[in-house]
Short mmCIF file of C-alpha atoms and ligand atoms in Angstrom, two decimals:
data_model
loop_
_atom_site.label_atom_id
_atom_site.label_comp_id
_atom_site.label_asym_id
_atom_site.label_seq_id
_atom_site.Cartn_x
_atom_site.Cartn_y
_atom_site.Cartn_z
CA MET A 290 5.44 -1.45 27.81
CA THR A 291 7.46 -4.01 25.93
CA SER A 292 6.95 -5.43 22.48
CA ILE A 293 8.76 -8.45 21.04
CA LEU A 294 9.58 -10.00 17.68
CA GLN A 295 7.79 -13.30 17.16
CA CYS A 296 7.93 -15.87 14.38
CA MET A 297 4.52 -16.30 12.73
CA ASP A 298 5.23 -20.00 12.12
CA CYS A 299 7.06 -21.48 15.14
CA ALA A 300 6.20 -18.68 17.65
CA ALA A 301 9.85 -18.29 18.73
CA GLU A 302 10.37 -14.93 20.45
CA TYR A 303 13.23 -12.45 20.08
CA PRO A 304 14.00 -9.12 21.77
CA ILE A 305 12.75 -6.10 19.86
CA ASP A 306 16.30 -4.86 19.16
CA THR A 307 17.46 -8.01 17.36
CA VAL A 308 18.55 -7.30 13.77
CA ILE A 309 16.69 -10.10 11.98
CA TYR A 310 13.99 -10.15 9.29
CA THR A 311 13.04 -13.82 9.40
CA CYS A 312 13.14 -16.45 12.15
CA PRO A 313 16.67 -17.81 12.67
CA VAL A 314 15.14 -21.15 13.73
CA CYS A 315 12.60 -21.92 10.99
CA GLY A 316 12.87 -19.08 8.45
CA GLY A 317 9.30 -17.84 9.08
CA LEU A 318 8.30 -14.19 8.79
CA LEU A 319 8.39 -12.11 11.97
CA ASP A 320 5.59 -10.17 13.64
CA ILE A 321 5.96 -7.46 16.20
CA ARG A 322 3.80 -8.51 19.12
CA HIS A 323 2.58 -5.84 21.48
CA ASP A 324 1.21 -6.51 24.95
CA LEU A 325 -2.45 -5.95 24.07
CA ASP A 326 -3.66 -7.34 27.42
CA ALA A 327 -1.81 -4.53 29.19
CA ILE A 328 -3.68 -1.84 27.24
CA TYR A 329 -7.10 -3.48 26.97
CA GLY A 330 -9.70 -1.02 28.25
CA LYS A 331 -7.04 1.66 28.75
CA VAL A 332 -6.45 2.55 25.12
CA THR A 333 -9.87 3.47 23.77
CA ARG A 334 -11.46 5.27 20.82
CA GLN A 335 -11.36 8.44 22.96
CA THR A 336 -7.60 8.06 23.42
CA PHE A 337 -7.11 8.43 19.66
CA ASP A 338 -9.93 10.92 19.09
CA GLY A 339 -8.41 13.19 21.75
CA ARG A 340 -5.22 13.44 19.66
CA LEU A 341 -6.89 14.56 16.42
CA GLY A 342 -5.61 17.96 15.37
CA ALA A 343 -2.56 17.71 17.64
CA LEU A 344 0.12 20.26 16.70
CA ASP A 345 3.07 18.67 18.45
CA ALA A 346 5.17 15.71 17.35
CA PRO A 347 4.77 12.82 17.36
CA GLN A 348 0.98 12.93 17.86
CA ASN A 349 0.55 15.23 14.86
CA SER A 350 1.44 12.19 12.71
CA GLY A 351 -1.28 9.87 11.41
CA VAL A 352 1.06 7.02 12.31
CA TRP A 353 2.28 8.02 15.78
CA ARG A 354 -1.19 9.06 16.92
CA TYR A 355 -1.58 5.31 17.40
CA LYS A 356 1.80 4.84 19.06
CA GLU A 357 0.47 2.26 21.56
CA LEU A 358 -0.31 -0.01 18.58
CA VAL A 359 2.74 0.86 16.47
CA TYR A 360 5.79 0.94 18.72
CA PRO A 361 4.86 1.82 22.31
CA GLY A 362 8.31 1.40 23.81
CA VAL A 363 10.29 3.68 21.49
CA ASP A 364 11.73 6.92 22.81
CA ASN A 365 9.94 9.87 21.14
CA ALA A 366 13.31 11.53 20.54
CA LEU A 367 14.23 8.74 18.10
CA ILE A 368 11.10 9.03 15.97
CA ALA A 369 11.76 10.08 12.35
CA SER A 370 8.49 11.72 11.34
CA LYS A 371 7.67 14.43 8.79
CA PRO A 372 4.76 13.96 9.91
CA GLU A 373 2.93 11.51 7.65
CA GLY A 374 -0.57 10.08 7.37
CA ASN A 375 -3.68 12.20 8.02
CA THR A 376 -4.68 11.56 4.40
CA ASN A 377 -8.13 12.24 2.96
CA LEU A 378 -10.92 9.71 2.81
CA TYR A 379 -12.94 10.77 -0.25
CA ASP A 380 -16.62 9.96 -0.54
CA VAL A 381 -17.05 9.31 -4.29
CA PRO A 382 -20.74 8.72 -5.19
CA ARG A 383 -20.18 8.84 -8.97
CA LEU A 384 -17.50 6.19 -8.79
CA ALA A 385 -19.67 4.14 -6.42
CA GLU A 386 -22.40 4.15 -9.04
CA TRP A 387 -19.95 3.15 -11.78
CA ALA A 388 -18.63 0.31 -9.63
CA GLY A 389 -22.13 -0.82 -8.65
CA VAL A 390 -21.94 -0.35 -4.88
CA ASN A 391 -23.96 1.68 -2.43
CA ARG A 392 -21.13 3.70 -0.95
CA LEU A 393 -17.50 3.99 -1.93
CA TYR A 394 -14.74 5.88 -0.19
CA LEU A 395 -11.20 6.25 -1.49
CA LYS A 396 -8.43 6.53 1.09
CA HIS A 397 -5.74 8.53 -0.68
CA GLU A 398 -2.35 7.39 0.52
CA GLY A 399 -0.78 9.32 -2.35
CA GLU A 400 -1.27 12.36 -0.12
CA ASN A 401 1.61 11.33 2.11
CA PRO A 402 4.77 13.52 2.08
CA THR A 403 6.56 11.60 -0.70
CA GLY A 404 3.36 10.67 -2.52
CA SER A 405 2.74 7.10 -1.42
CA PHE A 406 1.72 4.93 1.54
CA LYS A 407 5.36 3.92 1.97
CA ASP A 408 5.92 6.93 4.25
CA ARG A 409 3.81 5.28 6.94
CA GLY A 410 6.09 2.27 6.84
CA MET A 411 9.30 4.26 6.60
CA THR A 412 8.62 6.39 9.66
CA GLY A 413 8.44 3.09 11.56
CA GLY A 414 11.40 1.50 9.81
CA VAL A 415 13.79 4.46 9.91
CA THR A 416 12.89 5.08 13.56
CA GLN A 417 13.97 1.50 14.28
CA ALA A 418 17.16 1.99 12.22
CA ARG A 419 17.95 4.91 14.54
CA ALA A 420 17.08 2.93 17.66
CA LEU A 421 19.48 0.21 16.49
CA GLY A 422 22.21 2.75 15.71
CA MET A 423 22.36 1.79 12.01
CA ASP A 424 24.27 4.16 9.75
CA ARG A 425 23.12 2.68 6.42
CA VAL A 426 19.72 1.54 5.17
CA ALA A 427 18.81 -0.13 1.86
CA CYS A 428 15.89 -1.42 -0.18
CA ALA A 429 14.99 -2.95 -3.53
CA SER A 430 12.20 -1.01 -5.17
CA THR A 431 9.80 -0.57 -8.05
CA GLY A 432 10.06 3.14 -7.18
CA ASN A 433 7.92 4.32 -4.28
CA THR A 434 9.80 2.49 -1.54
CA SER A 435 13.03 4.06 -2.77
CA ALA A 436 11.56 7.59 -2.86
CA SER A 437 10.22 7.21 0.65
CA LEU A 438 13.28 5.57 2.16
CA ALA A 439 15.54 8.19 0.56
CA ALA A 440 13.46 10.98 2.11
CA TYR A 441 13.30 9.48 5.61
CA ALA A 442 16.98 8.55 5.57
CA ALA A 443 17.77 12.17 4.62
CA LEU A 444 15.65 13.35 7.56
CA ALA A 445 17.45 11.00 9.94
CA GLY A 446 20.92 11.68 8.52
CA ILE A 447 21.44 8.04 7.51
CA GLN A 448 22.98 6.87 4.22
CA CYS A 449 20.49 5.24 1.84
CA ILE A 450 21.18 2.67 -0.87
CA ILE A 451 18.64 1.66 -3.49
CA PHE A 452 18.54 -1.38 -5.77
CA PHE A 453 16.25 -0.93 -8.73
CA GLU A 454 15.63 -2.41 -12.14
CA ASN A 455 17.36 -0.58 -14.99
CA LYS A 456 14.00 -0.22 -16.76
CA ASN A 457 10.33 0.16 -15.89
CA ILE A 458 10.81 2.68 -13.07
CA ALA A 459 8.34 5.57 -13.26
CA LEU A 460 10.21 8.83 -13.68
CA GLY A 461 8.54 10.67 -10.81
CA LYS A 462 9.79 8.05 -8.35
CA LEU A 463 13.31 7.80 -9.73
CA SER A 464 13.74 11.56 -9.68
CA GLN A 465 12.70 11.67 -6.01
CA ALA A 466 15.26 9.07 -4.94
CA VAL A 467 18.04 10.85 -6.82
CA ALA A 468 17.01 14.28 -5.52
CA TYR A 469 16.83 13.13 -1.88
CA GLY A 470 20.44 11.93 -2.15
CA ALA A 471 20.17 8.15 -2.19
CA THR A 472 22.93 6.02 -3.69
CA GLY A 473 21.06 4.40 -6.58
CA ILE A 474 22.21 1.17 -8.21
CA ARG A 475 20.56 0.27 -11.51
CA ILE A 476 20.62 -3.48 -11.94
CA ASN A 477 19.76 -5.59 -14.94
CA ALA A 478 17.27 -7.65 -12.92
CA ASP A 479 13.63 -7.41 -11.91
CA PHE A 480 12.28 -6.45 -8.47
CA ASP A 481 12.16 -10.04 -7.21
CA ARG A 482 15.85 -10.66 -7.93
CA ASN A 483 16.81 -7.25 -6.57
CA LEU A 484 15.07 -8.05 -3.31
CA GLU A 485 17.18 -11.21 -2.98
CA LEU A 486 20.30 -9.21 -3.79
CA VAL A 487 19.63 -6.42 -1.32
CA ARG A 488 19.06 -8.95 1.45
CA GLU A 489 22.31 -10.78 0.68
CA VAL A 490 24.46 -7.69 0.26
CA SER A 491 23.02 -6.03 3.36
CA GLU A 492 23.59 -9.11 5.48
CA SER A 493 27.25 -9.25 4.54
CA LEU A 494 27.85 -5.49 4.87
CA GLY A 495 25.74 -4.84 7.98
CA ILE A 496 23.19 -2.60 6.24
CA TYR A 497 19.61 -2.37 7.57
CA VAL A 498 17.00 -3.63 5.05
CA LEU A 499 13.80 -1.61 4.82
CA ASN A 500 11.68 -3.58 2.39
CA SER A 501 8.34 -4.80 3.73
CA VAL A 502 9.95 -8.03 4.95
CA ASN A 503 11.01 -5.74 7.82
CA PRO A 504 8.15 -5.95 10.36
CA PHE A 505 8.63 -2.35 11.56
CA ARG A 506 7.45 -1.20 8.12
CA LEU A 507 4.20 -3.10 8.53
CA GLU A 508 3.53 -1.62 11.97
CA GLY A 509 3.48 1.83 10.36
CA GLN A 510 1.31 0.69 7.45
CA LYS A 511 -1.30 -0.71 9.86
CA THR A 512 -2.30 2.88 10.57
CA ILE A 513 -3.98 3.16 7.13
CA ILE A 514 -6.67 0.93 8.64
CA PHE A 515 -6.72 2.74 11.99
CA GLU A 516 -7.18 6.06 10.24
CA ILE A 517 -9.91 4.81 7.88
CA ILE A 518 -11.95 3.44 10.75
CA GLN A 519 -11.43 6.51 12.89
CA GLN A 520 -12.45 8.75 9.95
CA LEU A 521 -15.61 6.66 9.61
CA LYS A 522 -16.28 7.47 13.31
CA TRP A 523 -15.39 3.89 14.25
CA GLN A 524 -18.04 2.42 11.95
CA VAL A 525 -16.70 -0.61 10.13
CA PRO A 526 -17.11 -0.75 6.30
CA ASP A 527 -18.09 -4.05 4.68
CA TRP A 528 -14.99 -4.22 2.49
CA ILE A 529 -11.46 -2.85 2.33
CA VAL A 530 -10.04 -3.16 -1.20
CA VAL A 531 -6.30 -2.87 -1.77
CA PRO A 532 -3.82 -3.47 -4.61
CA GLY A 533 -1.46 -6.40 -3.97
CA GLY A 534 2.21 -6.44 -4.98
CA ASN A 535 4.72 -7.56 -2.37
CA LEU A 536 1.65 -7.94 -0.09
CA GLY A 537 2.95 -5.71 2.71
CA ASN A 538 -0.24 -3.67 2.96
CA SER A 539 -2.46 -6.74 2.80
CA SER A 540 -0.47 -8.25 5.68
CA ALA A 541 -0.46 -5.03 7.70
CA PHE A 542 -4.20 -4.58 7.20
CA GLY A 543 -4.92 -8.08 8.52
CA LYS A 544 -2.83 -7.43 11.64
CA ALA A 545 -4.40 -4.01 12.19
CA LEU A 546 -7.92 -5.40 12.00
CA SER A 547 -7.11 -8.27 14.30
CA GLU A 548 -5.62 -5.90 16.90
CA LEU A 549 -8.53 -3.44 16.75
CA HIS A 550 -10.92 -6.34 17.23
CA CYS A 551 -8.92 -7.82 20.14
CA LEU A 552 -8.93 -4.44 21.88
CA GLY A 553 -12.70 -4.08 21.41
CA LEU A 554 -12.24 -0.92 19.28
CA ILE A 555 -14.34 -2.48 16.49
CA ASP A 556 -17.12 -5.00 16.89
CA ARG A 557 -16.64 -6.83 13.60
CA VAL A 558 -13.94 -7.23 10.98
CA PRO A 559 -14.46 -6.00 7.40
CA ARG A 560 -13.56 -8.31 4.52
CA LEU A 561 -10.32 -7.72 2.69
CA ALA A 562 -10.19 -7.83 -1.12
CA ILE A 563 -6.69 -7.99 -2.57
CA ILE A 564 -6.50 -6.97 -6.23
CA GLN A 565 -3.56 -7.96 -8.41
CA ALA A 566 -2.68 -7.04 -11.98
CA GLU A 567 -3.44 -9.94 -14.32
CA GLY A 568 0.21 -10.23 -15.42
CA ALA A 569 1.58 -10.12 -11.87
CA ALA A 570 -0.81 -12.27 -9.90
CA PRO A 571 1.02 -15.02 -7.99
CA LEU A 572 -1.33 -14.75 -4.99
CA TYR A 573 -4.38 -15.08 -7.21
CA ARG A 574 -2.87 -18.06 -9.04
CA SER A 575 -2.12 -19.85 -5.80
CA TYR A 576 -5.66 -19.24 -4.67
CA ARG A 577 -7.30 -22.31 -6.16
CA PRO A 578 -10.57 -21.69 -7.99
CA ASP A 579 -11.68 -25.32 -7.62
CA ALA A 580 -11.78 -25.38 -3.81
CA SER A 581 -14.80 -23.18 -3.35
CA VAL A 582 -16.18 -22.47 0.13
CA ASN A 583 -19.40 -20.44 0.52
CA GLY A 584 -19.44 -20.11 -3.25
CA TYR A 585 -16.64 -17.55 -3.31
CA GLN A 586 -13.92 -18.12 -0.76
CA ARG A 587 -11.13 -20.27 -2.07
CA SER A 588 -8.33 -22.05 -0.30
CA VAL A 589 -4.78 -20.89 -0.70
CA ASP A 590 -2.07 -23.19 -1.95
CA GLU A 591 1.69 -22.85 -2.00
CA LEU A 592 3.01 -19.78 -3.73
CA GLU A 593 4.21 -20.31 -7.28
CA PRO A 594 6.32 -17.33 -8.34
CA VAL A 595 5.60 -15.85 -11.77
CA GLN A 596 7.51 -13.68 -14.22
CA ALA A 597 5.64 -10.41 -13.70
CA LYS A 598 4.46 -8.15 -16.50
CA THR A 599 2.12 -5.16 -16.12
CA LEU A 600 1.85 -1.49 -17.02
CA ALA A 601 1.27 -0.84 -13.32
CA THR A 602 5.02 -0.98 -12.65
CA ALA A 603 4.61 -0.44 -8.88
CA ILE A 604 3.13 -3.93 -8.57
CA LYS A 605 5.26 -5.71 -11.16
CA ILE A 606 6.20 -8.37 -8.59
CA GLY A 607 6.18 -12.13 -9.16
CA ASN A 608 7.41 -13.53 -5.84
CA PRO A 609 5.79 -11.57 -2.98
CA VAL A 610 7.76 -11.89 0.22
CA ASN A 611 4.75 -11.40 2.50
CA PHE A 612 2.70 -14.19 0.94
CA PRO A 613 2.18 -16.16 4.21
CA LYS A 614 1.07 -13.05 6.11
CA ALA A 615 -1.34 -12.10 3.31
CA VAL A 616 -2.85 -15.60 3.43
CA ARG A 617 -3.29 -15.18 7.18
CA ALA A 618 -5.04 -11.85 6.58
CA LEU A 619 -7.36 -13.43 3.98
CA ARG A 620 -8.30 -16.22 6.38
CA HIS A 621 -8.87 -13.85 9.29
CA THR A 622 -11.09 -11.47 7.33
CA GLY A 623 -12.92 -13.92 5.04
CA GLY A 624 -11.05 -12.16 2.27
CA VAL A 625 -10.90 -12.63 -1.48
CA VAL A 626 -8.31 -12.17 -4.22
CA GLU A 627 -9.16 -10.97 -7.72
CA VAL A 628 -7.26 -9.88 -10.84
CA VAL A 629 -7.83 -7.00 -13.22
CA SER A 630 -6.29 -6.39 -16.66
CA ASP A 631 -4.06 -3.44 -17.51
CA GLN A 632 -6.94 -2.11 -19.63
CA GLU A 633 -9.27 -2.21 -16.61
CA ILE A 634 -6.59 -0.58 -14.44
CA MET A 635 -6.00 2.29 -16.87
CA ASP A 636 -9.73 2.92 -17.42
CA ALA A 637 -10.39 2.96 -13.66
CA LYS A 638 -7.43 5.31 -13.23
CA ALA A 639 -8.85 7.69 -15.86
CA LEU A 640 -12.13 7.84 -13.94
CA ILE A 641 -10.42 8.45 -10.56
CA ASP A 642 -8.28 11.13 -12.22
CA ARG A 643 -11.38 12.70 -13.80
CA GLN A 644 -12.86 13.23 -10.33
CA GLY A 645 -9.98 15.63 -9.68
CA ILE A 646 -8.51 13.10 -7.25
CA GLY A 647 -5.99 11.16 -9.34
CA CYS A 648 -3.66 8.26 -8.65
CA GLU A 649 -0.90 6.21 -10.24
CA PRO A 650 -1.85 3.08 -12.25
CA ALA A 651 -1.36 0.42 -9.51
CA SER A 652 -3.71 2.30 -7.17
CA ALA A 653 -6.57 2.04 -9.63
CA CYS A 654 -6.72 -1.73 -8.96
CA SER A 655 -8.88 -0.79 -5.99
CA LEU A 656 -11.65 0.73 -8.12
CA ALA A 657 -11.32 -1.75 -11.00
CA GLY A 658 -11.38 -4.63 -8.51
CA THR A 659 -14.40 -3.26 -6.64
CA ARG A 660 -16.34 -3.08 -9.90
CA LYS A 661 -15.34 -6.59 -10.90
CA LEU A 662 -16.25 -8.07 -7.49
CA ALA A 663 -19.60 -6.25 -7.59
CA GLN A 664 -20.29 -7.63 -11.08
CA MET A 665 -19.44 -11.11 -9.81
CA GLY A 666 -21.93 -10.66 -6.96
CA ILE A 667 -19.23 -11.01 -4.30
CA ILE A 668 -19.45 -7.39 -3.18
CA GLN A 669 -23.19 -6.78 -2.68
CA PRO A 670 -24.93 -3.65 -4.03
CA GLY A 671 -25.77 -2.46 -0.50
CA ASP A 672 -22.19 -2.74 0.75
CA THR A 673 -19.94 0.08 1.93
CA VAL A 674 -16.48 -0.20 0.41
CA VAL A 675 -13.22 1.59 1.16
CA GLY A 676 -10.66 1.41 -1.65
CA VAL A 677 -7.07 2.36 -0.94
CA LEU A 678 -5.23 4.58 -3.42
CA THR A 679 -1.60 3.78 -2.82
CA GLY A 680 0.24 6.40 -4.90
CA HIS A 681 -0.06 9.92 -6.32
CA LEU A 682 -1.00 10.79 -9.91
CA LEU A 683 2.31 12.61 -10.47
CA LYS A 684 4.38 9.51 -9.78
CA ASP A 685 3.91 8.21 -13.33
CA PRO A 686 3.05 11.05 -15.73
CA ASP A 687 4.06 8.96 -18.77
CA ALA A 688 1.25 6.49 -18.08
CA THR A 689 -1.34 9.28 -17.87
CA ILE A 690 -0.26 11.16 -20.99
CA GLY A 691 0.29 7.90 -22.88
CA TYR A 692 -3.28 6.78 -22.11
CA HIS A 693 -4.97 10.00 -23.15
CA ASN A 694 -2.92 10.24 -26.35
CA GLN A 695 -3.64 6.60 -27.18
CA GLN A 696 0.07 5.72 -27.07
CA LEU A 697 0.11 2.79 -24.64
CA GLU A 698 0.71 -0.59 -26.18
CA ASN A 699 -2.46 -2.76 -26.24
CA ILE A 700 -4.47 -0.19 -24.29
CA ASN A 701 -7.48 1.59 -25.68
CA ALA A 702 -8.29 4.97 -24.10
CA THR A 703 -11.94 4.37 -23.19
CA TYR A 704 -12.15 7.73 -21.38
CA PRO A 705 -9.74 9.92 -23.36
CA ASN A 706 -9.01 13.61 -22.86
CA ARG A 707 -6.91 14.44 -25.90
CA LEU A 708 -4.71 17.50 -26.02
CA HIS A 709 -5.32 20.03 -28.78
CA ASP A 710 -2.61 21.78 -30.77
CA ALA A 711 -3.16 25.28 -32.10
CA GLU A 712 -1.39 28.00 -34.03
CA PRO A 713 -1.01 31.17 -31.92
CA SER A 714 -4.12 32.95 -33.28
CA VAL A 715 -7.50 33.80 -31.78
CA GLN A 716 -9.23 32.25 -34.82
CA ALA A 717 -7.41 28.92 -34.49
CA ILE A 718 -8.18 28.66 -30.79
CA THR A 719 -11.80 29.77 -31.31
CA ARG A 720 -12.23 27.11 -33.98
CA ILE A 721 -11.08 24.43 -31.56
CA LEU A 722 -13.39 25.63 -28.80
CA GLN A 723 -16.35 25.81 -31.18
CA THR A 724 -15.88 22.27 -32.39
CA THR A 725 -15.06 20.71 -29.02
CA GLU A 726 -17.45 20.05 -26.17
CA VAL A 727 -16.26 22.01 -23.16
N1 LIG B 28 0.78 0.48 -4.94
C1 LIG B 28 1.90 1.21 -5.10
C2 LIG B 28 1.75 2.59 -5.63
C3 LIG B 28 3.15 0.66 -4.75
O1 LIG B 28 4.25 1.39 -4.91
C4 LIG B 28 3.22 -0.67 -4.28
C5 LIG B 28 4.50 -1.29 -3.96
C6 LIG B 28 2.02 -1.37 -4.14
C7 LIG B 28 0.83 -0.77 -4.47
C8 LIG B 28 2.00 -2.76 -3.62
O2 LIG B 28 2.01 -2.77 -2.25
O3 LIG B 28 3.78 -4.42 -1.82
O4 LIG B 28 2.26 -3.68 -0.02
O5 LIG B 28 1.43 -5.15 -1.86
N2 LIG B 28 5.61 -0.80 -4.27
C9 LIG B 28 6.91 -1.33 -3.84
C10 LIG B 28 8.02 -0.37 -4.17
C11 LIG B 28 7.17 -2.71 -4.18
O6 LIG B 28 9.16 -0.78 -4.32
O7 LIG B 28 7.76 0.83 -4.22
P1 LIG B 28 2.40 -4.10 -1.43
#
């Protein structure tokens, strides 16, 4: 079964083992196109259900369980898998009520081996690096991509190089990349500039780039959707809500839904809601409010990059590389884009954390965005919504402690859980417990 690289703009085709990230003819982004006709009717819901609980690699992975839709032609011996995926889908009635929807599930991608959804992309990307015989891989990162790439490169025995901003990286993520042995370069530039730099340097030195411009990353990330729908016993929710930064997930989700629909594995496509942080919202800004269709769906203009600023450092991105693919996903799913403030993000995070689930700030866009869209009447009260939590609570402990101790600039802790200090005496501790609600 062969797959090919294909330009999303001019449809030019390239062999799967070509080392390119954009179309050499027109500069368009590349898709990996699988031969869906060849598997129609042969790959069914039962095919994937039969693999649940598998103990052997690669089918024990929540990515490679769907190998026919990820990378059918790759030799299993080349697959770099920990395994990853198989993350929980939490039914959260209290948060559903707070958001104003009938049913809300949270798909926790922070439960991947390195604590973020990036592992699903990296198992695809590092497998391809191996298939191509690459001995060095690189990425620019706001943190999670670097942690994940460092871990998968270590697994595959490949050297890893990371370009990151010399400030604004959450400590949990930075410590992972260092610990896993990556060569880290701290640069006095933001993520958007670092992504340009890593592409230029890698091109001239023959290093394989594993940012989400690499289509093998997106093939892995599609499996978030496959797993959600399989966990819902192939019932389709009304909405999938996801944070948007470099727009890799948004793009992958659109492709995943389109493929499931083409194969007849789902009978309708859920709507995608992409949620950006107010200070890092180039997709939202290019999504013109004046051109309203059906009262809510807007048309998408050219991307105008912005200088990004948000407490949710994971999505502090002003020039998202996957913009055209995200627009395609919005069109295909009747999707919407919304923004939430840092205050809304941190309050939603506190509530997710308080459920004993927890996530990093960027992930909380999913809950904050669901609530906002419900208040606007776009998500209907009777709708079933799946929000994606992209990263683990422990990724950014400073944000959590800063919120609860009221130490974050311009953020008010609406749902605080303040720490108490006590002298080492029974009386002092008793006094605290008698005056505090526990
Ligand atoms: N959530 C988290 C926790 C992330 O780390 C990222 C991206 C996103 C959301 C945005 O996802 O790019 O697919 O729209 N982090 C990248 C990084 C940029 O370098 O770790 P996207």
